[in-house]
mmCIF file of C-alpha atoms in Angstrom:
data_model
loop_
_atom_site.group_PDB
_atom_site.id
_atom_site.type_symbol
_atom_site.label_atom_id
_atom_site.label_comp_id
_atom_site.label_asym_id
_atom_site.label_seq_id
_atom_site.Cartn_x
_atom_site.Cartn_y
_atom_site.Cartn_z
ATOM 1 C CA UNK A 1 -31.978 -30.363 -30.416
ATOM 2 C CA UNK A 2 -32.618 -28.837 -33.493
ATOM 3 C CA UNK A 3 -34.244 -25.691 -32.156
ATOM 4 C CA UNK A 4 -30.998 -25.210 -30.155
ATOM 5 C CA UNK A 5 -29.250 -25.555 -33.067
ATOM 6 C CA UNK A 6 -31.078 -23.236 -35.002
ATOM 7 C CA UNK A 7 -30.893 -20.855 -31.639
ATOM 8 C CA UNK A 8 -26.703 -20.832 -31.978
ATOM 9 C CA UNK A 9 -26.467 -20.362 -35.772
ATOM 10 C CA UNK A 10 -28.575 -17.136 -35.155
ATOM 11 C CA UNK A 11 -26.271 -15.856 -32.423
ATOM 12 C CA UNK A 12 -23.512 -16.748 -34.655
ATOM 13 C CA UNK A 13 -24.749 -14.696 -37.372
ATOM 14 C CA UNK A 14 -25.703 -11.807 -34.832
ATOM 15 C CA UNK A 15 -21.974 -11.949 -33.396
ATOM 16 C CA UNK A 16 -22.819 -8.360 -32.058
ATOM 17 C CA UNK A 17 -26.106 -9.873 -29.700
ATOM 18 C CA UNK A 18 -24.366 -12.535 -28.880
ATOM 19 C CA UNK A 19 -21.352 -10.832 -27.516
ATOM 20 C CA UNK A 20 -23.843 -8.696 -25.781
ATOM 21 C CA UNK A 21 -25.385 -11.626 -24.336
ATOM 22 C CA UNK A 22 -21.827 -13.239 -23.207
ATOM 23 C CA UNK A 23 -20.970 -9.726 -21.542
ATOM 24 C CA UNK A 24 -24.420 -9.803 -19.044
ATOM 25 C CA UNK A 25 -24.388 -13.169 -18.312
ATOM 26 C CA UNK A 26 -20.226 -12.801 -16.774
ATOM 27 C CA UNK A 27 -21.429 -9.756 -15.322
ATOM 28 C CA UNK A 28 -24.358 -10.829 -13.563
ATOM 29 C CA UNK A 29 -22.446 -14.497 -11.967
ATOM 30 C CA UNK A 30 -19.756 -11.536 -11.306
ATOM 31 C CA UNK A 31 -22.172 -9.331 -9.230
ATOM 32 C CA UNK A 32 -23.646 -12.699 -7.627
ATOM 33 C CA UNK A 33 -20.058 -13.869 -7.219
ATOM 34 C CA UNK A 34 -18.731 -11.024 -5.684
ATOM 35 C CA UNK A 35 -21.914 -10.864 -3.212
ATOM 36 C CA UNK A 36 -21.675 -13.798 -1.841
ATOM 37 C CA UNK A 37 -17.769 -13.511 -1.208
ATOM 38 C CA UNK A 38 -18.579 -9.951 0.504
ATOM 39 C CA UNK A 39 -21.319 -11.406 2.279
ATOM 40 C CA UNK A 40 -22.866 -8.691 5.431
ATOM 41 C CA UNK A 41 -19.905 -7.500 6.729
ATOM 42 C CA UNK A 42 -18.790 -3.843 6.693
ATOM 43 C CA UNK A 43 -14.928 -4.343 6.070
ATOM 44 C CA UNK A 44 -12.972 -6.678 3.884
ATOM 45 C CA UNK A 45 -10.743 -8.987 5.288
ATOM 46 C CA UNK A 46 -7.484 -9.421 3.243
ATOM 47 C CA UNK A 47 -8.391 -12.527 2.154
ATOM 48 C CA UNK A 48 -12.140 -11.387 0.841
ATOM 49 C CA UNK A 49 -9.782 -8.540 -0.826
ATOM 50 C CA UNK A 50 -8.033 -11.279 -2.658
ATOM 51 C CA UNK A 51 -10.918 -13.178 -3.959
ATOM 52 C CA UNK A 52 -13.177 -10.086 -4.748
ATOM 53 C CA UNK A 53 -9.564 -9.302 -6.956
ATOM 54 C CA UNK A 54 -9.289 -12.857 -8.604
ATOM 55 C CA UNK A 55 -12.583 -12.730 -9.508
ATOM 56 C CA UNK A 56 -12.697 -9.571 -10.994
ATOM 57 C CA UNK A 57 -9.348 -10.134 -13.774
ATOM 58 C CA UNK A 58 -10.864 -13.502 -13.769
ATOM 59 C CA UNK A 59 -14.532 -12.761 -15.440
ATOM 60 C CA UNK A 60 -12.553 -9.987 -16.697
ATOM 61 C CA UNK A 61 -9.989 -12.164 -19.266
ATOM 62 C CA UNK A 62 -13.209 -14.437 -20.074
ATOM 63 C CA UNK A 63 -14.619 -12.191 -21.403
ATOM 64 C CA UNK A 64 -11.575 -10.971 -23.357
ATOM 65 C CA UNK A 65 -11.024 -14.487 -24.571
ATOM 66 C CA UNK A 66 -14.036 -15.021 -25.490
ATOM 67 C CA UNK A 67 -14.412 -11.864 -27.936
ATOM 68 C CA UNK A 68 -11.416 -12.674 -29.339
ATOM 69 C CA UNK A 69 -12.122 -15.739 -30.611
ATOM 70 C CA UNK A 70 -15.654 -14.891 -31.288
ATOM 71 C CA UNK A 71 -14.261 -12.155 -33.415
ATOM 72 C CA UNK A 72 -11.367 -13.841 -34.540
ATOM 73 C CA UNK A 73 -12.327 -13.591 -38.345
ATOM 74 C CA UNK A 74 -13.191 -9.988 -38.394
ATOM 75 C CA UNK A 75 -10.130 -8.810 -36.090
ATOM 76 C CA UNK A 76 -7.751 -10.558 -38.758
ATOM 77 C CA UNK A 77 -9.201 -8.582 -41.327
ATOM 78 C CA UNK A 78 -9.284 -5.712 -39.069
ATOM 79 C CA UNK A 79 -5.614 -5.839 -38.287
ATOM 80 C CA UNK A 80 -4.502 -6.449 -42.145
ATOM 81 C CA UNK A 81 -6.249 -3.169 -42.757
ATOM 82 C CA UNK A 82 -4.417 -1.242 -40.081
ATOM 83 C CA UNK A 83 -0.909 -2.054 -41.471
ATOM 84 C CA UNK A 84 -0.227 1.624 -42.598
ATOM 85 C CA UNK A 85 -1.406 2.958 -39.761
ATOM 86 C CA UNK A 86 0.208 0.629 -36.770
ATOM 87 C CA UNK A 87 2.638 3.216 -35.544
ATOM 88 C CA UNK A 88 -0.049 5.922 -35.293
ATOM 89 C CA UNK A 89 -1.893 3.207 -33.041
ATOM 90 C CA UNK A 90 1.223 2.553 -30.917
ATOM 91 C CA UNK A 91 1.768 5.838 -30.380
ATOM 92 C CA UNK A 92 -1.626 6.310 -29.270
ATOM 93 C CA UNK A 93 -1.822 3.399 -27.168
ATOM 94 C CA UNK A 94 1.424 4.611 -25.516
ATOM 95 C CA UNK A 95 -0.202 4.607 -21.916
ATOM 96 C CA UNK A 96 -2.132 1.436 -22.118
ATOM 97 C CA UNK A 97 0.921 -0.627 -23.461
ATOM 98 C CA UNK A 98 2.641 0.827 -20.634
ATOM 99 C CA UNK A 99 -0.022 0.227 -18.047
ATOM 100 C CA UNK A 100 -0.429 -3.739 -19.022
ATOM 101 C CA UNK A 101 3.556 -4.057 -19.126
ATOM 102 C CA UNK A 102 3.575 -2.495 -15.706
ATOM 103 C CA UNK A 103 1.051 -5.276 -14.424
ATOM 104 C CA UNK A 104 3.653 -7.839 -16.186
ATOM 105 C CA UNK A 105 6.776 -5.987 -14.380
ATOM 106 C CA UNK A 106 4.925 -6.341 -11.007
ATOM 107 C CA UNK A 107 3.692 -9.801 -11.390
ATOM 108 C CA UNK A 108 7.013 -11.060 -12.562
ATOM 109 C CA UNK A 109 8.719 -9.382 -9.371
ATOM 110 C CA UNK A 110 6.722 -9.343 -7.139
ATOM 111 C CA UNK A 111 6.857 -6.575 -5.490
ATOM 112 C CA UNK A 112 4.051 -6.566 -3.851
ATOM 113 C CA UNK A 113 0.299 -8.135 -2.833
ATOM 114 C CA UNK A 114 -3.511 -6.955 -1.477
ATOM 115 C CA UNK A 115 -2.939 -5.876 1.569
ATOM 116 C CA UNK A 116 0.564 -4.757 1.551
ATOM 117 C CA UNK A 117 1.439 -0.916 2.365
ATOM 118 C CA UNK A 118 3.333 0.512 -0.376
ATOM 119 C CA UNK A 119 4.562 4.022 -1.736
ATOM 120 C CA UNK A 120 4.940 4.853 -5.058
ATOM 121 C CA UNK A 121 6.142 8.835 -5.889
ATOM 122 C CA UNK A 122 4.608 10.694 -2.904
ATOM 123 C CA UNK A 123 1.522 8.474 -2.259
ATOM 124 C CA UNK A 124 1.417 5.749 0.166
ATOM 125 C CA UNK A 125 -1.163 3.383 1.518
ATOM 126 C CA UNK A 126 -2.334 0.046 1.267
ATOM 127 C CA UNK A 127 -3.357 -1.943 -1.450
ATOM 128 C CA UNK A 128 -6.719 -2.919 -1.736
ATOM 129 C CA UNK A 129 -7.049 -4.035 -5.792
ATOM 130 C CA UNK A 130 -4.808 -4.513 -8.459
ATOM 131 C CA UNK A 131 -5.256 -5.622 -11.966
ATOM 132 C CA UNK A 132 -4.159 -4.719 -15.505
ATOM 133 C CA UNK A 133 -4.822 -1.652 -15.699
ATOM 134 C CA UNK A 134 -4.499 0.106 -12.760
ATOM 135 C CA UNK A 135 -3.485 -0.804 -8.703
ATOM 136 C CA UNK A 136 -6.141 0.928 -5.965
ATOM 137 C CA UNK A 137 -4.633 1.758 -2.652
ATOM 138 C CA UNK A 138 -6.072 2.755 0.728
ATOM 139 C CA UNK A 139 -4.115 5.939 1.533
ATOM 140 C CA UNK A 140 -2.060 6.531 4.439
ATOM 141 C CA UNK A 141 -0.723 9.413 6.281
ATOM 142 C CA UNK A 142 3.089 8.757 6.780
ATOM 143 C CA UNK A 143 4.288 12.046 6.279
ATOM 144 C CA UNK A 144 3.005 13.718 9.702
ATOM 145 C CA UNK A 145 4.053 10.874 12.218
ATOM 146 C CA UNK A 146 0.155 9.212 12.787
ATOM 147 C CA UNK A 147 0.349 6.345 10.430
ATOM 148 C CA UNK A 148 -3.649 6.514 10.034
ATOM 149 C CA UNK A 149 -5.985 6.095 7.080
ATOM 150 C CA UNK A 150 -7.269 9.406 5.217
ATOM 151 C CA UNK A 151 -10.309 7.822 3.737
ATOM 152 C CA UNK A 152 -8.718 8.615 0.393
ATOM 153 C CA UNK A 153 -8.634 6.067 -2.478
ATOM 154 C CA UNK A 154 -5.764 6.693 -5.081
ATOM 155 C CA UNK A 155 -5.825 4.342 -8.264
ATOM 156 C CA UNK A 156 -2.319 4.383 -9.834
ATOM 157 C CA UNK A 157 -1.954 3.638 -12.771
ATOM 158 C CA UNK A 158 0.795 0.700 -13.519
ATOM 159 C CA UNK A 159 2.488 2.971 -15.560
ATOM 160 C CA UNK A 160 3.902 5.007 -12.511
ATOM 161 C CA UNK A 161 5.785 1.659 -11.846
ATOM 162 C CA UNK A 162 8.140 2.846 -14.689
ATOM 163 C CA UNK A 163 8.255 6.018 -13.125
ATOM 164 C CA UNK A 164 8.513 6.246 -9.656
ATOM 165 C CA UNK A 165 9.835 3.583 -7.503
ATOM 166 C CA UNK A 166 7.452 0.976 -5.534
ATOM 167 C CA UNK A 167 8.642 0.828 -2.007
ATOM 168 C CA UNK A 168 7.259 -1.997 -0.108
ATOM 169 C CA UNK A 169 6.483 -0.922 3.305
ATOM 170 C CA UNK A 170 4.336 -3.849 4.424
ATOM 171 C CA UNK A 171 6.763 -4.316 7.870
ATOM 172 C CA UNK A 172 5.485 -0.962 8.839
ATOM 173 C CA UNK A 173 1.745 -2.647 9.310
ATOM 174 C CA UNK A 174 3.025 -3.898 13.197
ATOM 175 C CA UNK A 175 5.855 -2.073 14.109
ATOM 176 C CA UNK A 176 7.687 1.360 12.907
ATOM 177 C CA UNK A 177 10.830 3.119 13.348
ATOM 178 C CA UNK A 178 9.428 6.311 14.205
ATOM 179 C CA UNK A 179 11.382 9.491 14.477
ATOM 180 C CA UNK A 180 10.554 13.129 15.806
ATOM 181 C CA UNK A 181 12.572 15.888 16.979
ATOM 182 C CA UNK A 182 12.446 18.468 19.461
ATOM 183 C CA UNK A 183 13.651 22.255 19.324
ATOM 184 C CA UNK A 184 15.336 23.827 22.165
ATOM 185 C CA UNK A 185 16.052 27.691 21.311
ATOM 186 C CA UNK A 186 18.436 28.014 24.436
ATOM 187 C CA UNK A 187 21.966 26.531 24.089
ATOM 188 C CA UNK A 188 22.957 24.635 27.037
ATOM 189 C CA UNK A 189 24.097 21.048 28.231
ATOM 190 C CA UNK A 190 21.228 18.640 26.977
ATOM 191 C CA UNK A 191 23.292 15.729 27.251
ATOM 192 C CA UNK A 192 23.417 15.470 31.027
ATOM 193 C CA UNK A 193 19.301 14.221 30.043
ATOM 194 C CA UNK A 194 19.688 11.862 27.586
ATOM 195 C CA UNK A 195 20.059 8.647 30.359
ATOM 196 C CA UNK A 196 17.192 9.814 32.423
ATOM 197 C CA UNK A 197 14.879 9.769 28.742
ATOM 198 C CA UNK A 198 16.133 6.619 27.648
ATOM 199 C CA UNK A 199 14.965 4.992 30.772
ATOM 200 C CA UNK A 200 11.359 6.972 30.513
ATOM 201 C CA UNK A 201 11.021 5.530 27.370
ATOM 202 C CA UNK A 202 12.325 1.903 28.141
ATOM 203 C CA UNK A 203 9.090 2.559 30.999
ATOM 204 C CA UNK A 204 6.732 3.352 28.219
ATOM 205 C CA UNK A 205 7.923 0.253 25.966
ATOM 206 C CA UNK A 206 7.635 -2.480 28.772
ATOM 207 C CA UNK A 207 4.393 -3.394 27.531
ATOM 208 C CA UNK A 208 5.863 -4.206 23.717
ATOM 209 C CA UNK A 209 9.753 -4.314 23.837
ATOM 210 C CA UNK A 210 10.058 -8.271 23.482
ATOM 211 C CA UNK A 211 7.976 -8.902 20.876
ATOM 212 C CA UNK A 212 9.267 -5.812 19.520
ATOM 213 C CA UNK A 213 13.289 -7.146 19.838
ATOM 214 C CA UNK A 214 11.870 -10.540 18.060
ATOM 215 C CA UNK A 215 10.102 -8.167 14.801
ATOM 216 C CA UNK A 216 12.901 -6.513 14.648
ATOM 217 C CA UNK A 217 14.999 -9.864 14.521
ATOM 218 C CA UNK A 218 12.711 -10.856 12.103
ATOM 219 C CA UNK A 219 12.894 -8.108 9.408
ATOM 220 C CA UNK A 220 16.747 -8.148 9.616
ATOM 221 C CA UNK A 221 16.701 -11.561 8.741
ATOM 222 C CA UNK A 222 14.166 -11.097 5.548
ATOM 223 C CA UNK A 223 15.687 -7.837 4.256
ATOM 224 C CA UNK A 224 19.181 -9.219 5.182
ATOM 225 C CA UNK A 225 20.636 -5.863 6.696
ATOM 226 C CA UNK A 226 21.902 -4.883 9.951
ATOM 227 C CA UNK A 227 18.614 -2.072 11.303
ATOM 228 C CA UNK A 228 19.203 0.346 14.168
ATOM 229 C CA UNK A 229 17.509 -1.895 16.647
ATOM 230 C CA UNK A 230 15.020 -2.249 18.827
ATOM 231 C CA UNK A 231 16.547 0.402 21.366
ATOM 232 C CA UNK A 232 15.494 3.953 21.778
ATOM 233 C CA UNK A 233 17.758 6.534 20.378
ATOM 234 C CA UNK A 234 18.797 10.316 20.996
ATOM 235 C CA UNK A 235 21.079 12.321 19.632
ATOM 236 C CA UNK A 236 21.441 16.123 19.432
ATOM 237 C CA UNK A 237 22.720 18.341 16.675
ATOM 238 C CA UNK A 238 22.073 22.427 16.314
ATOM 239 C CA UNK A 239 19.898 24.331 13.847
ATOM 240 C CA UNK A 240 20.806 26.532 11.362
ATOM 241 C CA UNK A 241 20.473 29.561 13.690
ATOM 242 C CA UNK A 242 21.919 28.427 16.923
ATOM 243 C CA UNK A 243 19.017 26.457 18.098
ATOM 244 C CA UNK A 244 19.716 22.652 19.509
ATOM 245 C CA UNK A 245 17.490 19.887 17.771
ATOM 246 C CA UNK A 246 17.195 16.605 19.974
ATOM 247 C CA UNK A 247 15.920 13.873 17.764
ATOM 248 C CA UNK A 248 14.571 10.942 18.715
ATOM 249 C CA UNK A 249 13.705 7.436 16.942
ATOM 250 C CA UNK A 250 11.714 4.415 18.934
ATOM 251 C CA UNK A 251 10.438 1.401 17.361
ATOM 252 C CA UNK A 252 7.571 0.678 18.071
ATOM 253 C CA UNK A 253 3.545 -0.426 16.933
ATOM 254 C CA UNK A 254 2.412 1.454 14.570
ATOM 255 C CA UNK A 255 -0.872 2.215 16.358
ATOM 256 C CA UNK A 256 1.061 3.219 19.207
ATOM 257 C CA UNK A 257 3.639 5.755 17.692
ATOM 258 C CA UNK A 258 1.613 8.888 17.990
ATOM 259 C CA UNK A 259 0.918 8.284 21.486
ATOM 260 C CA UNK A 260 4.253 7.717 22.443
ATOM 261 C CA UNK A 261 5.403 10.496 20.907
ATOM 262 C CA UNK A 262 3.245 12.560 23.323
ATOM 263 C CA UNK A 263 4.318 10.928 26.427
ATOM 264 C CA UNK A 264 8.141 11.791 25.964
ATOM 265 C CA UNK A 265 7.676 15.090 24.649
ATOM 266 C CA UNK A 266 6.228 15.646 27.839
ATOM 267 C CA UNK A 267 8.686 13.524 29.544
ATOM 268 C CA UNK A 268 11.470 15.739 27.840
ATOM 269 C CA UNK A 269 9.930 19.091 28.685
ATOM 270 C CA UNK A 270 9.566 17.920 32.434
ATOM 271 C CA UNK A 271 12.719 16.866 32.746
ATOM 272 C CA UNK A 272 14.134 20.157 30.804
ATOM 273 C CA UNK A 273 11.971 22.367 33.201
ATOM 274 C CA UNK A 274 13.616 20.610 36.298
ATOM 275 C CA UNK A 275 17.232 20.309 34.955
ATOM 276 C CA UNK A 276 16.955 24.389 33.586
ATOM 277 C CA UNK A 277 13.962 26.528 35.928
ATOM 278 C CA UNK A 278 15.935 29.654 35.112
ATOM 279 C CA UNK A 279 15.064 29.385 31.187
ATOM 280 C CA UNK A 280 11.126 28.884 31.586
#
């Protein structure tokens, strides 16, 4: 007992090896930690996501708490001494101040989780970490119609969330509303087509369209707004230069959208070829 003793007064008075000491010992029940919660399989689960986060801002505050009070005495004197200079500090520690109050703002509203899709400025993806310094996200193409992952990891800062505005797009994991249009440089009667597309693509949706009416239901009735639908739609308006522009917007699974999109473009262009053989 009093070897043990005599083994924490000397840490105590080496403050500097024993903080040392603290720090590697969190880190290596960290690394076992997160090992074990990863485990042998090649992608996270959202739920492995979540722990592997908790974990992480968990040994990570420990340790914070720890130093503090550790150092308690010295930071005191420390912060006594800095008096004259505080405003430099804040100044300096602009960015940080605002990264930690940006963790704060999204805790507090919760705007969104691991595993959500969000977009913040013009990057979008899915969440993957988050703590107080920064959020990591997944990236995702929405921008080109294919709703895929790039393979790019973007860590954002939390001090964009003062910045930019964090759209939570975490319906958009199932189903989409997914839009495209079509150019036709010849100006004639597209209308006449519209019927025979919107039962082509009431073909393509057989497979989906129930559980797709009962998402759809379901989002309404969380985001408490009236949505387009379920239903395919068409309309046409005319380009800048004369040309007609036939958009189109099906909802839809996500994993699905791109392929649909190719079967009634084609479905469009047969049907254009048949109703006009004179303009080919």
């Amino acid at each position: 007992m009093e070897k043990m003793w005599q083994v924490i007064d000397f840490l105590l008075a080496h403050k500097g090896l024993f903080s040392a000491l603290i720090i590697a010992v969190v880190l290596i029940i960290r690394r076992i930690t997160l090992s074990q919660i990863r485990g042998d399989v090649a992608f996270l689960s959202e739920d492995q996501r979540n722990w592997m986060s908790r974990t992480k801002n968990g040994t990570f505050a420990f340790i914070v708490i720890t130093l503090f009070i550790l150092w308690q005495s010295e930071i005191s004197e420390f912060a006594l001494s800095l008096t004259a200079i505080a405003v430099a500090i804040v100044v300096a520690s602009k960015e940080i101040i605002l990264c930690f109050t940006g963790s704060i703002q999204r805790a507090s509203s919760r705007s969104f989780r691991i595993g959500d899709w969000i977009e913040v400025g013009k990057i979008s993806g899915e969440v993957i970490e988050h703590n107080m310094m920064a959020t990591v996200i997944q990236e995702i193409d929405l921008y080109h119609g294919q709703y895929h992952y790039t393979g790019k990891t973007a860590t954002l800062p939390n001090s964009m969330f003062f910045t930019y505005p964090v759209k939570n797009l975490n319906f958009m994991k199932r189903y989409v509303y997914h839009d495209f249009s079509i150019v036709v440089k010849d100006f004639v009667n597209l209308y006449p087509l519209i019927p025979g597309l919107i039962k082509q693509i009431e073909a393509h949706s057989e497979d989906f369209i129930e559980v797709a009416r009962r998402y759809n239901a379901v989002i309404e009735r969380h985001a408490g707004v009236d949505l387009p639908g379920s239903e395919p739609h068409i309309h046409v308006t005319s380009g800048a230069t004369g040309e007609q522009v036939v958009h189109f917007m099906i909802f839809c699974p996500t994993e699905q959208a791109s392929h649909l999109e190719q079967e009634i473009r084609r479905d469009f262009m047969e049907s254009y070829a048949q109703a006009f053989p004179d303009k080919e």
